[in-house]
PDB file of C-alpha atoms in Angstrom:
ATOM      1  CA  UNK A   1      10.122 -34.031  13.377  1.00 48.00           C
ATOM      2  CA  UNK A   2      12.158 -32.786   9.281  1.00 51.00           C
ATOM      3  CA  UNK A   3      15.256 -32.154  11.195  1.00 51.00           C
ATOM      4  CA  UNK A   4      15.109 -35.477  12.734  1.00 50.00           C
ATOM      5  CA  UNK A   5      14.270 -37.488   9.606  1.00 51.00           C
ATOM      6  CA  UNK A   6      17.149 -35.956   8.070  1.00 50.00           C
ATOM      7  CA  UNK A   7      19.199 -36.909  10.715  1.00 49.00           C
ATOM      8  CA  UNK A   8      18.376 -39.884  10.296  1.00 51.00           C
ATOM      9  CA  UNK A   9      18.436 -40.184   6.577  1.00 52.00           C
ATOM     10  CA  UNK A  10      22.652 -39.368   7.371  1.00 53.00           C
ATOM     11  CA  UNK A  11      23.483 -41.256   9.736  1.00 57.00           C
ATOM     12  CA  UNK A  12      21.874 -44.591   7.021  1.00 78.00           C
ATOM     13  CA  UNK A  13      23.984 -43.387   4.459  1.00 77.00           C
ATOM     14  CA  UNK A  14      26.896 -43.253   6.844  1.00 71.00           C
ATOM     15  CA  UNK A  15      26.222 -46.093   8.331  1.00 74.00           C
ATOM     16  CA  UNK A  16      26.282 -48.035   4.564  1.00 75.00           C
ATOM     17  CA  UNK A  17      29.108 -46.240   3.230  1.00 77.00           C
ATOM     18  CA  UNK A  18      31.016 -48.322   6.372  1.00 80.00           C
ATOM     19  CA  UNK A  19      29.663 -51.546   5.966  1.00 79.00           C
ATOM     20  CA  UNK A  20      30.446 -50.848   2.562  1.00 80.00           C
ATOM     21  CA  UNK A  21      34.330 -50.018   3.201  1.00 81.00           C
ATOM     22  CA  UNK A  22      34.077 -52.865   5.455  1.00 81.00           C
ATOM     23  CA  UNK A  23      32.893 -55.747   2.563  1.00 84.00           C
ATOM     24  CA  UNK A  24      35.467 -54.138   0.246  1.00 82.00           C
ATOM     25  CA  UNK A  25      38.507 -54.624   2.897  1.00 84.00           C
ATOM     26  CA  UNK A  26      36.932 -57.865   3.576  1.00 78.00           C
ATOM     27  CA  UNK A  27      37.235 -58.825  -0.604  1.00 79.00           C
ATOM     28  CA  UNK A  28      40.519 -57.631  -0.901  1.00 79.00           C
ATOM     29  CA  UNK A  29      41.806 -59.501   1.989  1.00 75.00           C
ATOM     30  CA  UNK A  30      39.506 -62.713   0.778  1.00 72.00           C
ATOM     31  CA  UNK A  31      40.736 -62.451  -2.953  1.00 69.00           C
ATOM     32  CA  UNK A  32      44.608 -62.888  -2.357  1.00 71.00           C
ATOM     33  CA  UNK A  33      43.337 -66.017   0.180  1.00 66.00           C
ATOM     34  CA  UNK A  34      41.591 -67.690  -2.648  1.00 67.00           C
ATOM     35  CA  UNK A  35      44.126 -67.174  -4.854  1.00 68.00           C
ATOM     36  CA  UNK A  36      46.985 -69.115  -2.575  1.00 70.00           C
ATOM     37  CA  UNK A  37      44.295 -71.919  -1.981  1.00 68.00           C
ATOM     38  CA  UNK A  38      44.014 -72.411  -5.845  1.00 75.00           C
ATOM     39  CA  UNK A  39      47.433 -72.226  -6.164  1.00 75.00           C
ATOM     40  CA  UNK A  40      47.816 -75.031  -3.391  1.00 78.00           C
ATOM     41  CA  UNK A  41      45.211 -76.961  -4.856  1.00 83.00           C
ATOM     42  CA  UNK A  42      47.047 -77.001  -8.235  1.00 88.00           C
ATOM     43  CA  UNK A  43      50.058 -78.017  -6.715  1.00 88.00           C
ATOM     44  CA  UNK A  44      48.951 -80.736  -5.000  1.00 90.00           C
ATOM     45  CA  UNK A  45      47.184 -81.902  -8.254  1.00 93.00           C
ATOM     46  CA  UNK A  46      50.798 -81.534 -10.051  1.00 94.00           C
ATOM     47  CA  UNK A  47      52.623 -84.068  -7.344  1.00 94.00           C
ATOM     48  CA  UNK A  48      49.760 -86.124  -7.614  1.00 93.00           C
ATOM     49  CA  UNK A  49      50.269 -86.917 -11.201  1.00 95.00           C
ATOM     50  CA  UNK A  50      54.147 -86.830 -10.176  1.00 96.00           C
ATOM     51  CA  UNK A  51      53.024 -89.802  -7.985  1.00 95.00           C
ATOM     52  CA  UNK A  52      51.060 -91.379 -10.846  1.00 95.00           C
ATOM     53  CA  UNK A  53      54.301 -91.261 -13.105  1.00 96.00           C
ATOM     54  CA  UNK A  54      56.774 -92.648 -10.573  1.00 97.00           C
ATOM     55  CA  UNK A  55      54.477 -95.206 -10.265  1.00 96.00           C
ATOM     56  CA  UNK A  56      54.527 -96.079 -14.285  1.00 97.00           C
ATOM     57  CA  UNK A  57      57.692 -95.490 -14.521  1.00 98.00           C
ATOM     58  CA  UNK A  58      58.894 -98.562 -11.636  1.00 97.00           C
ATOM     59  CA  UNK A  59      56.231-100.734 -13.930  1.00 97.00           C
ATOM     60  CA  UNK A  60      58.153-100.165 -16.985  1.00 97.00           C
ATOM     61  CA  UNK A  61      60.985-100.841 -14.813  1.00 97.00           C
ATOM     62  CA  UNK A  62      59.378-104.458 -13.864  1.00 96.00           C
ATOM     63  CA  UNK A  63      58.957-104.798 -17.181  1.00 94.00           C
ATOM     64  CA  UNK A  64      61.764-104.438 -19.182  1.00 94.00           C
ATOM     65  CA  UNK A  65      64.735-104.208 -16.249  1.00 94.00           C
ATOM     66  CA  UNK A  66      65.025-100.645 -16.456  1.00 96.00           C
ATOM     67  CA  UNK A  67      64.320 -97.203 -16.090  1.00 97.00           C
ATOM     68  CA  UNK A  68      63.779 -95.580 -19.823  1.00 96.00           C
ATOM     69  CA  UNK A  69      67.440 -93.703 -20.423  1.00 94.00           C
ATOM     70  CA  UNK A  70      67.372 -89.914 -20.443  1.00 93.00           C
ATOM     71  CA  UNK A  71      70.435 -88.783 -22.317  1.00 89.00           C
ATOM     72  CA  UNK A  72      69.657 -86.627 -25.378  1.00 88.00           C
ATOM     73  CA  UNK A  73      69.756 -88.044 -28.627  1.00 85.00           C
ATOM     74  CA  UNK A  74      70.837 -85.581 -31.514  1.00 83.00           C
ATOM     75  CA  UNK A  75      70.195 -86.231 -35.059  1.00 81.00           C
ATOM     76  CA  UNK A  76      69.917 -84.132 -37.965  1.00 76.00           C
ATOM     77  CA  UNK A  77      66.505 -84.287 -37.891  1.00 81.00           C
ATOM     78  CA  UNK A  78      65.767 -83.093 -34.505  1.00 87.00           C
ATOM     79  CA  UNK A  79      66.812 -83.935 -30.857  1.00 91.00           C
ATOM     80  CA  UNK A  80      64.892 -86.116 -28.807  1.00 93.00           C
ATOM     81  CA  UNK A  81      65.725 -85.140 -25.090  1.00 94.00           C
ATOM     82  CA  UNK A  82      64.443 -86.750 -21.846  1.00 95.00           C
ATOM     83  CA  UNK A  83      61.612 -85.858 -21.653  1.00 97.00           C
ATOM     84  CA  UNK A  84      60.369 -87.330 -25.007  1.00 96.00           C
ATOM     85  CA  UNK A  85      62.355 -90.700 -24.001  1.00 96.00           C
ATOM     86  CA  UNK A  86      59.797 -90.626 -20.282  1.00 97.00           C
ATOM     87  CA  UNK A  87      56.709 -90.032 -22.740  1.00 96.00           C
ATOM     88  CA  UNK A  88      57.751 -92.727 -25.231  1.00 95.00           C
ATOM     89  CA  UNK A  89      58.085 -95.506 -22.484  1.00 96.00           C
ATOM     90  CA  UNK A  90      55.191 -94.240 -20.933  1.00 97.00           C
ATOM     91  CA  UNK A  91      52.630 -94.119 -23.713  1.00 95.00           C
ATOM     92  CA  UNK A  92      54.540 -94.831 -26.844  1.00 93.00           C
ATOM     93  CA  UNK A  93      54.958 -91.727 -29.464  1.00 91.00           C
ATOM     94  CA  UNK A  94      51.251 -92.975 -30.813  1.00 89.00           C
ATOM     95  CA  UNK A  95      49.517 -92.700 -27.301  1.00 90.00           C
ATOM     96  CA  UNK A  96      49.172 -96.324 -27.634  1.00 91.00           C
ATOM     97  CA  UNK A  97      52.013 -98.319 -26.147  1.00 93.00           C
ATOM     98  CA  UNK A  98      55.784 -98.781 -25.921  1.00 93.00           C
ATOM     99  CA  UNK A  99      56.986-100.291 -28.540  1.00 92.00           C
ATOM    100  CA  UNK A 100      60.120-102.651 -27.150  1.00 90.00           C
ATOM    101  CA  UNK A 101      62.137-102.615 -31.038  1.00 86.00           C
ATOM    102  CA  UNK A 102      61.997 -98.800 -30.535  1.00 87.00           C
ATOM    103  CA  UNK A 103      65.640 -97.472 -30.951  1.00 86.00           C
ATOM    104  CA  UNK A 104      64.312 -93.878 -29.065  1.00 86.00           C
ATOM    105  CA  UNK A 105      64.318 -91.398 -32.126  1.00 86.00           C
ATOM    106  CA  UNK A 106      61.885 -91.775 -34.962  1.00 84.00           C
ATOM    107  CA  UNK A 107      64.748 -91.455 -37.827  1.00 79.00           C
ATOM    108  CA  UNK A 108      66.465 -94.558 -36.750  1.00 78.00           C
ATOM    109  CA  UNK A 109      62.852 -96.432 -36.635  1.00 77.00           C
ATOM    110  CA  UNK A 110      62.119 -95.324 -39.903  1.00 71.00           C
ATOM    111  CA  UNK A 111      65.065 -97.011 -41.983  1.00 66.00           C
ATOM    112  CA  UNK A 112      63.376-100.699 -40.796  1.00 58.00           C
ATOM    113  CA  UNK A 113      66.877-101.599 -39.303  1.00 56.00           C
ATOM    114  CA  UNK A 114      66.040-104.332 -37.452  1.00 51.00           C
ATOM    115  CA  UNK A 115      62.650-103.619 -37.846  1.00 61.00           C
ATOM    116  CA  UNK A 116      60.374-100.614 -38.096  1.00 72.00           C
ATOM    117  CA  UNK A 117      58.944 -99.892 -34.800  1.00 78.00           C
ATOM    118  CA  UNK A 118      55.900 -97.968 -34.507  1.00 81.00           C
ATOM    119  CA  UNK A 119      54.902 -98.827 -37.632  1.00 75.00           C
ATOM    120  CA  UNK A 120      51.396 -97.284 -39.581  1.00 66.00           C
ATOM    121  CA  UNK A 121      49.764 -98.148 -43.005  1.00 56.00           C
ATOM    122  CA  UNK A 122      51.632 -95.219 -44.748  1.00 55.00           C
ATOM    123  CA  UNK A 123      54.730 -95.583 -42.558  1.00 54.00           C
ATOM    124  CA  UNK A 124      55.172 -99.781 -43.198  1.00 57.00           C
ATOM    125  CA  UNK A 125      53.031-102.480 -44.875  1.00 62.00           C
ATOM    126  CA  UNK A 126      49.770-103.202 -42.782  1.00 65.00           C
ATOM    127  CA  UNK A 127      51.301-106.411 -41.475  1.00 79.00           C
ATOM    128  CA  UNK A 128      54.048-104.437 -39.449  1.00 78.00           C
ATOM    129  CA  UNK A 129      51.754-101.968 -37.804  1.00 80.00           C
ATOM    130  CA  UNK A 130      50.075-105.573 -36.796  1.00 84.00           C
ATOM    131  CA  UNK A 131      53.300-107.136 -35.374  1.00 84.00           C
ATOM    132  CA  UNK A 132      54.129-103.389 -33.899  1.00 84.00           C
ATOM    133  CA  UNK A 133      50.804-103.274 -32.393  1.00 87.00           C
ATOM    134  CA  UNK A 134      51.069-106.654 -30.862  1.00 88.00           C
ATOM    135  CA  UNK A 135      54.852-105.754 -29.035  1.00 89.00           C
ATOM    136  CA  UNK A 136      53.019-102.496 -27.365  1.00 90.00           C
ATOM    137  CA  UNK A 137      53.460-102.307 -23.545  1.00 92.00           C
ATOM    138  CA  UNK A 138      50.991-100.018 -22.013  1.00 84.00           C
ATOM    139  CA  UNK A 139      50.117 -97.973 -21.826  1.00 93.00           C
ATOM    140  CA  UNK A 140      51.227 -97.405 -18.487  1.00 95.00           C
ATOM    141  CA  UNK A 141      49.504 -93.751 -18.107  1.00 92.00           C
ATOM    142  CA  UNK A 142      45.883 -92.971 -18.619  1.00 86.00           C
ATOM    143  CA  UNK A 143      45.737 -90.476 -20.971  1.00 79.00           C
ATOM    144  CA  UNK A 144      43.135 -88.400 -19.440  1.00 76.00           C
ATOM    145  CA  UNK A 145      45.616 -87.940 -16.738  1.00 72.00           C
ATOM    146  CA  UNK A 146      48.327 -86.557 -18.334  1.00 80.00           C
ATOM    147  CA  UNK A 147      48.458 -84.353 -21.602  1.00 84.00           C
ATOM    148  CA  UNK A 148      51.346 -85.825 -24.314  1.00 89.00           C
ATOM    149  CA  UNK A 149      52.248 -83.113 -27.262  1.00 90.00           C
ATOM    150  CA  UNK A 150      53.768 -82.959 -29.823  1.00 88.00           C
ATOM    151  CA  UNK A 151      57.095 -79.812 -29.193  1.00 88.00           C
ATOM    152  CA  UNK A 152      55.127 -77.846 -32.578  1.00 84.00           C
ATOM    153  CA  UNK A 153      51.735 -77.519 -30.631  1.00 86.00           C
ATOM    154  CA  UNK A 154      53.543 -76.605 -27.307  1.00 87.00           C
ATOM    155  CA  UNK A 155      55.585 -73.514 -29.114  1.00 84.00           C
ATOM    156  CA  UNK A 156      55.150 -71.452 -32.155  1.00 73.00           C
ATOM    157  CA  UNK A 157      56.432 -72.744 -35.292  1.00 66.00           C
ATOM    158  CA  UNK A 158      59.949 -72.203 -35.602  1.00 67.00           C
ATOM    159  CA  UNK A 159      60.457 -71.884 -32.080  1.00 79.00           C
ATOM    160  CA  UNK A 160      61.090 -75.195 -30.713  1.00 86.00           C
ATOM    161  CA  UNK A 161      64.228 -75.790 -32.913  1.00 84.00           C
ATOM    162  CA  UNK A 162      66.516 -78.441 -31.974  1.00 88.00           C
ATOM    163  CA  UNK A 163      63.416 -80.571 -31.083  1.00 89.00           C
ATOM    164  CA  UNK A 164      62.567 -83.030 -33.101  1.00 87.00           C
ATOM    165  CA  UNK A 165      58.828 -82.999 -34.157  1.00 82.00           C
ATOM    166  CA  UNK A 166      57.310 -84.620 -37.454  1.00 78.00           C
ATOM    167  CA  UNK A 167      53.361 -84.647 -38.011  1.00 72.00           C
ATOM    168  CA  UNK A 168      52.792 -88.572 -39.142  1.00 74.00           C
ATOM    169  CA  UNK A 169      56.385 -89.977 -37.283  1.00 79.00           C
ATOM    170  CA  UNK A 170      56.107 -87.673 -33.895  1.00 83.00           C
ATOM    171  CA  UNK A 171      57.935 -87.599 -30.288  1.00 90.00           C
ATOM    172  CA  UNK A 172      55.468 -86.047 -28.218  1.00 92.00           C
ATOM    173  CA  UNK A 173      56.111 -84.272 -25.298  1.00 94.00           C
ATOM    174  CA  UNK A 174      53.680 -84.974 -21.607  1.00 95.00           C
ATOM    175  CA  UNK A 175      52.865 -81.533 -20.157  1.00 95.00           C
ATOM    176  CA  UNK A 176      52.350 -80.355 -16.348  1.00 95.00           C
ATOM    177  CA  UNK A 177      48.760 -79.846 -14.874  1.00 94.00           C
ATOM    178  CA  UNK A 178      49.502 -75.580 -14.951  1.00 93.00           C
ATOM    179  CA  UNK A 179      47.853 -75.416 -18.298  1.00 85.00           C
ATOM    180  CA  UNK A 180      48.278 -72.197 -20.230  1.00 81.00           C
ATOM    181  CA  UNK A 181      48.312 -73.212 -24.150  1.00 84.00           C
ATOM    182  CA  UNK A 182      45.244 -74.098 -26.456  1.00 83.00           C
ATOM    183  CA  UNK A 183      46.272 -77.257 -28.328  1.00 83.00           C
ATOM    184  CA  UNK A 184      43.714 -77.831 -31.517  1.00 78.00           C
ATOM    185  CA  UNK A 185      44.129 -81.997 -31.865  1.00 76.00           C
ATOM    186  CA  UNK A 186      43.853 -84.073 -34.709  1.00 71.00           C
ATOM    187  CA  UNK A 187      39.650 -84.734 -34.721  1.00 75.00           C
ATOM    188  CA  UNK A 188      39.010 -80.653 -33.773  1.00 79.00           C
ATOM    189  CA  UNK A 189      38.867 -81.018 -30.206  1.00 83.00           C
ATOM    190  CA  UNK A 190      40.624 -77.584 -28.259  1.00 86.00           C
ATOM    191  CA  UNK A 191      42.576 -78.979 -25.138  1.00 87.00           C
ATOM    192  CA  UNK A 192      45.000 -77.152 -23.062  1.00 89.00           C
ATOM    193  CA  UNK A 193      48.362 -77.912 -22.407  1.00 90.00           C
ATOM    194  CA  UNK A 194      51.335 -76.894 -19.559  1.00 92.00           C
ATOM    195  CA  UNK A 195      54.623 -76.888 -20.141  1.00 94.00           C
ATOM    196  CA  UNK A 196      56.797 -80.032 -20.677  1.00 95.00           C
ATOM    197  CA  UNK A 197      57.717 -82.305 -17.448  1.00 97.00           C
ATOM    198  CA  UNK A 198      62.034 -82.700 -17.624  1.00 98.00           C
ATOM    199  CA  UNK A 199      63.220 -86.523 -16.699  1.00 98.00           C
ATOM    200  CA  UNK A 200      66.364 -87.446 -15.790  1.00 96.00           C
ATOM    201  CA  UNK A 201      67.564 -90.871 -15.045  1.00 95.00           C
ATOM    202  CA  UNK A 202      70.620 -91.209 -12.636  1.00 93.00           C
ATOM    203  CA  UNK A 203      74.046 -92.685 -13.567  1.00 88.00           C
ATOM    204  CA  UNK A 204      73.824 -94.924 -10.389  1.00 87.00           C
ATOM    205  CA  UNK A 205      77.385 -95.798 -10.786  1.00 83.00           C
ATOM    206  CA  UNK A 206      77.529 -92.103  -9.109  1.00 78.00           C
ATOM    207  CA  UNK A 207      76.554 -89.935  -6.413  1.00 77.00           C
ATOM    208  CA  UNK A 208      78.282 -86.931  -6.508  1.00 73.00           C
ATOM    209  CA  UNK A 209      77.359 -84.107  -8.429  1.00 73.00           C
ATOM    210  CA  UNK A 210      81.022 -82.676  -9.776  1.00 62.00           C
ATOM    211  CA  UNK A 211      84.604 -83.324  -9.645  1.00 50.00           C
ATOM    212  CA  UNK A 212      85.832 -79.661 -10.161  1.00 41.00           C
ATOM    213  CA  UNK A 213      86.557 -76.804  -7.187  1.00 35.00           C
ATOM    214  CA  UNK A 214      86.449 -72.981  -6.982  1.00 34.00           C
ATOM    215  CA  UNK A 215      84.883 -71.048 -10.341  1.00 35.00           C
ATOM    216  CA  UNK A 216      84.077 -73.941 -12.426  1.00 42.00           C
ATOM    217  CA  UNK A 217      82.684 -75.943  -9.968  1.00 42.00           C
ATOM    218  CA  UNK A 218      79.688 -78.458 -11.515  1.00 49.00           C
ATOM    219  CA  UNK A 219      80.392 -76.734 -14.693  1.00 47.00           C
ATOM    220  CA  UNK A 220      82.310 -79.890 -15.900  1.00 47.00           C
ATOM    221  CA  UNK A 221      82.142 -83.886 -15.808  1.00 45.00           C
ATOM    222  CA  UNK A 222      79.287 -84.550 -18.049  1.00 46.00           C
ATOM    223  CA  UNK A 223      78.823 -84.951 -21.505  1.00 46.00           C
ATOM    224  CA  UNK A 224      77.285 -82.057 -23.571  1.00 49.00           C
ATOM    225  CA  UNK A 225      75.533 -84.302 -26.443  1.00 48.00           C
ATOM    226  CA  UNK A 226      74.498 -87.512 -24.954  1.00 43.00           C
ATOM    227  CA  UNK A 227      75.512 -90.118 -21.888  1.00 44.00           C
ATOM    228  CA  UNK A 228      76.948 -89.094 -18.114  1.00 48.00           C
ATOM    229  CA  UNK A 229      80.317 -89.409 -17.328  1.00 61.00           C
ATOM    230  CA  UNK A 230      80.846 -88.801 -13.303  1.00 71.00           C
ATOM    231  CA  UNK A 231      78.140 -87.424 -12.116  1.00 78.00           C
ATOM    232  CA  UNK A 232      75.137 -88.340 -10.951  1.00 85.00           C
ATOM    233  CA  UNK A 233      72.462 -86.130 -13.218  1.00 88.00           C
ATOM    234  CA  UNK A 234      73.597 -84.924 -16.431  1.00 85.00           C
ATOM    235  CA  UNK A 235      71.790 -81.560 -17.278  1.00 83.00           C
ATOM    236  CA  UNK A 236      72.232 -81.224 -20.611  1.00 85.00           C
ATOM    237  CA  UNK A 237      69.272 -84.349 -20.926  1.00 90.00           C
ATOM    238  CA  UNK A 238      67.031 -82.061 -21.421  1.00 92.00           C
ATOM    239  CA  UNK A 239      68.908 -78.584 -22.304  1.00 89.00           C
ATOM    240  CA  UNK A 240      66.935 -78.143 -25.866  1.00 91.00           C
ATOM    241  CA  UNK A 241      63.903 -77.899 -23.488  1.00 93.00           C
ATOM    242  CA  UNK A 242      65.526 -75.812 -21.832  1.00 91.00           C
ATOM    243  CA  UNK A 243      67.334 -73.422 -24.124  1.00 88.00           C
ATOM    244  CA  UNK A 244      63.397 -72.566 -25.252  1.00 88.00           C
ATOM    245  CA  UNK A 245      61.378 -69.660 -24.112  1.00 84.00           C
ATOM    246  CA  UNK A 246      57.667 -69.515 -21.853  1.00 85.00           C
ATOM    247  CA  UNK A 247      55.274 -71.879 -23.886  1.00 82.00           C
ATOM    248  CA  UNK A 248      53.322 -69.120 -23.741  1.00 81.00           C
ATOM    249  CA  UNK A 249      56.020 -65.961 -24.037  1.00 79.00           C
ATOM    250  CA  UNK A 250      57.930 -68.099 -27.362  1.00 68.00           C
ATOM    251  CA  UNK A 251      59.111 -64.532 -28.750  1.00 67.00           C
ATOM    252  CA  UNK A 252      60.185 -62.702 -25.091  1.00 74.00           C
ATOM    253  CA  UNK A 253      63.706 -62.311 -24.291  1.00 74.00           C
ATOM    254  CA  UNK A 254      62.950 -63.734 -20.878  1.00 78.00           C
ATOM    255  CA  UNK A 255      64.808 -67.097 -20.513  1.00 83.00           C
ATOM    256  CA  UNK A 256      64.791 -70.009 -17.373  1.00 88.00           C
ATOM    257  CA  UNK A 257      67.155 -69.633 -15.326  1.00 87.00           C
ATOM    258  CA  UNK A 258      68.551 -72.930 -15.471  1.00 85.00           C
ATOM    259  CA  UNK A 259      68.933 -72.576 -19.574  1.00 81.00           C
ATOM    260  CA  UNK A 260      71.922 -72.815 -21.024  1.00 68.00           C
ATOM    261  CA  UNK A 261      72.394 -68.820 -21.499  1.00 61.00           C
ATOM    262  CA  UNK A 262      72.857 -68.945 -17.180  1.00 58.00           C
ATOM    263  CA  UNK A 263      75.466 -70.366 -15.043  1.00 59.00           C
ATOM    264  CA  UNK A 264      72.567 -73.124 -16.125  1.00 58.00           C
ATOM    265  CA  UNK A 265      75.247 -76.218 -15.191  1.00 72.00           C
ATOM    266  CA  UNK A 266      75.681 -74.885 -11.111  1.00 76.00           C
ATOM    267  CA  UNK A 267      72.183 -73.873 -10.919  1.00 82.00           C
ATOM    268  CA  UNK A 268      70.601 -77.319 -11.599  1.00 84.00           C
ATOM    269  CA  UNK A 269      73.493 -78.900  -9.645  1.00 83.00           C
ATOM    270  CA  UNK A 270      71.974 -77.031  -6.851  1.00 84.00           C
ATOM    271  CA  UNK A 271      68.258 -77.470  -6.995  1.00 88.00           C
ATOM    272  CA  UNK A 272      68.947 -81.254  -7.249  1.00 90.00           C
ATOM    273  CA  UNK A 273      71.235 -81.363  -3.935  1.00 88.00           C
ATOM    274  CA  UNK A 274      70.254 -82.760  -1.205  1.00 89.00           C
ATOM    275  CA  UNK A 275      71.185 -80.403   1.874  1.00 87.00           C
ATOM    276  CA  UNK A 276      70.607 -83.045   4.234  1.00 87.00           C
ATOM    277  CA  UNK A 277      73.703 -84.771   3.091  1.00 81.00           C
ATOM    278  CA  UNK A 278      76.901 -83.053   4.044  1.00 74.00           C
ATOM    279  CA  UNK A 279      79.963 -85.041   4.119  1.00 72.00           C
ATOM    280  CA  UNK A 280      80.401 -84.595  -0.001  1.00 68.00           C
ATOM    281  CA  UNK A 281      81.916 -81.130  -0.808  1.00 67.00           C
ATOM    282  CA  UNK A 282      80.753 -81.985  -4.033  1.00 69.00           C
ATOM    283  CA  UNK A 283      77.467 -82.259  -3.245  1.00 76.00           C
ATOM    284  CA  UNK A 284      75.103 -85.473  -3.111  1.00 85.00           C
ATOM    285  CA  UNK A 285      71.739 -85.542  -5.806  1.00 88.00           C
ATOM    286  CA  UNK A 286      68.364 -86.641  -4.523  1.00 93.00           C
ATOM    287  CA  UNK A 287      66.709 -89.750  -5.733  1.00 94.00           C
ATOM    288  CA  UNK A 288      70.903 -91.477  -7.128  1.00 91.00           C
ATOM    289  CA  UNK A 289      69.309 -94.219  -7.497  1.00 94.00           C
ATOM    290  CA  UNK A 290      65.935 -93.431  -9.129  1.00 96.00           C
ATOM    291  CA  UNK A 291      65.018 -90.489 -11.168  1.00 97.00           C
ATOM    292  CA  UNK A 292      64.332 -86.824 -10.934  1.00 97.00           C
ATOM    293  CA  UNK A 293      61.244 -85.510 -12.926  1.00 98.00           C
ATOM    294  CA  UNK A 294      61.116 -81.377 -12.856  1.00 97.00           C
ATOM    295  CA  UNK A 295      57.587 -78.812 -13.545  1.00 97.00           C
ATOM    296  CA  UNK A 296      58.281 -75.409 -14.428  1.00 95.00           C
ATOM    297  CA  UNK A 297      55.387 -74.410 -11.829  1.00 95.00           C
ATOM    298  CA  UNK A 298      52.712 -72.175 -12.397  1.00 93.00           C
ATOM    299  CA  UNK A 299      55.449 -69.479 -13.599  1.00 92.00           C
ATOM    300  CA  UNK A 300      55.841 -72.169 -16.362  1.00 92.00           C
ATOM    301  CA  UNK A 301      60.157 -71.037 -15.825  1.00 93.00           C
ATOM    302  CA  UNK A 302      62.446 -73.995 -15.046  1.00 94.00           C
ATOM    303  CA  UNK A 303      64.550 -72.251 -11.963  1.00 92.00           C
ATOM    304  CA  UNK A 304      62.416 -70.682  -9.777  1.00 92.00           C
ATOM    305  CA  UNK A 305      61.197 -70.935  -6.653  1.00 92.00           C
ATOM    306  CA  UNK A 306      57.550 -72.416  -7.792  1.00 94.00           C
ATOM    307  CA  UNK A 307      58.860 -75.398  -9.437  1.00 96.00           C
ATOM    308  CA  UNK A 308      58.004 -79.173  -8.296  1.00 96.00           C
ATOM    309  CA  UNK A 309      60.428 -82.091  -7.925  1.00 96.00           C
ATOM    310  CA  UNK A 310      59.491 -85.384  -7.139  1.00 96.00           C
ATOM    311  CA  UNK A 311      61.984 -85.009  -3.956  1.00 93.00           C
ATOM    312  CA  UNK A 312      62.086 -82.760  -0.929  1.00 79.00           C
ATOM    313  CA  UNK A 313      58.996 -81.243   0.291  1.00 67.00           C
TER     314      UNK A 313
END
């Protein structure tokens, strides 16, 4: 009888170990599956955010006659990128709506000529502030659906040059849903922010993406400072953001695959080329009559496989 009990006890231990092994295998299979589900859910949320931005930009166009420009505004006090111009158009620099008197760079508006756009009591008289608020359009987006932060909030101090930033006269950046960096708001509340969303407005006079051939293909035809020349989209509209590091790795040597330090121009144009149109050797861009939105995706790097756009799939 004692031997029988010992045999039964030994069998129970083996059975338990077997069950534990099966559970471990199931967990090993389940965890990656859950991570995939979470990633898909996040990507879906990002596409939904893009849809909201697209609708907002269409309303802005209906109100003003055109989409906001995305050309880079170069100034000694700091550059304003296409991403910042989109943010201003949709929610305003102070998040209280777009001021049509804006000249799209805070330093120009501070001059008060012809009028002081986004005037505050500290930057102008109370009457100027009232006039600015009365002129406002929008906001075209609900702030709870999108984050808008200054460059210094997203990147460590000294690691966002040459993008414009000023505490009192901001030019914020709209961010994606892949929240990584903790940001302390002016009211002391701590929130999480993602990577800036890039905005490129199409130059509707052109459909193709470059007139050069050979090794220089797509590396010419755009202005390296602002505006467009002979291509549908200008890679330099947001180059100041692309030349920065990952928001969580500001001192890293890791760079965006479409930064200026790489073969960025060809890479950028390859990304936005519509493969279904093969009759043009230089390639034809997506959304040649509107705009392109870009999110760096979960990895926070522009030019990798997980990027999200407002075209394609």
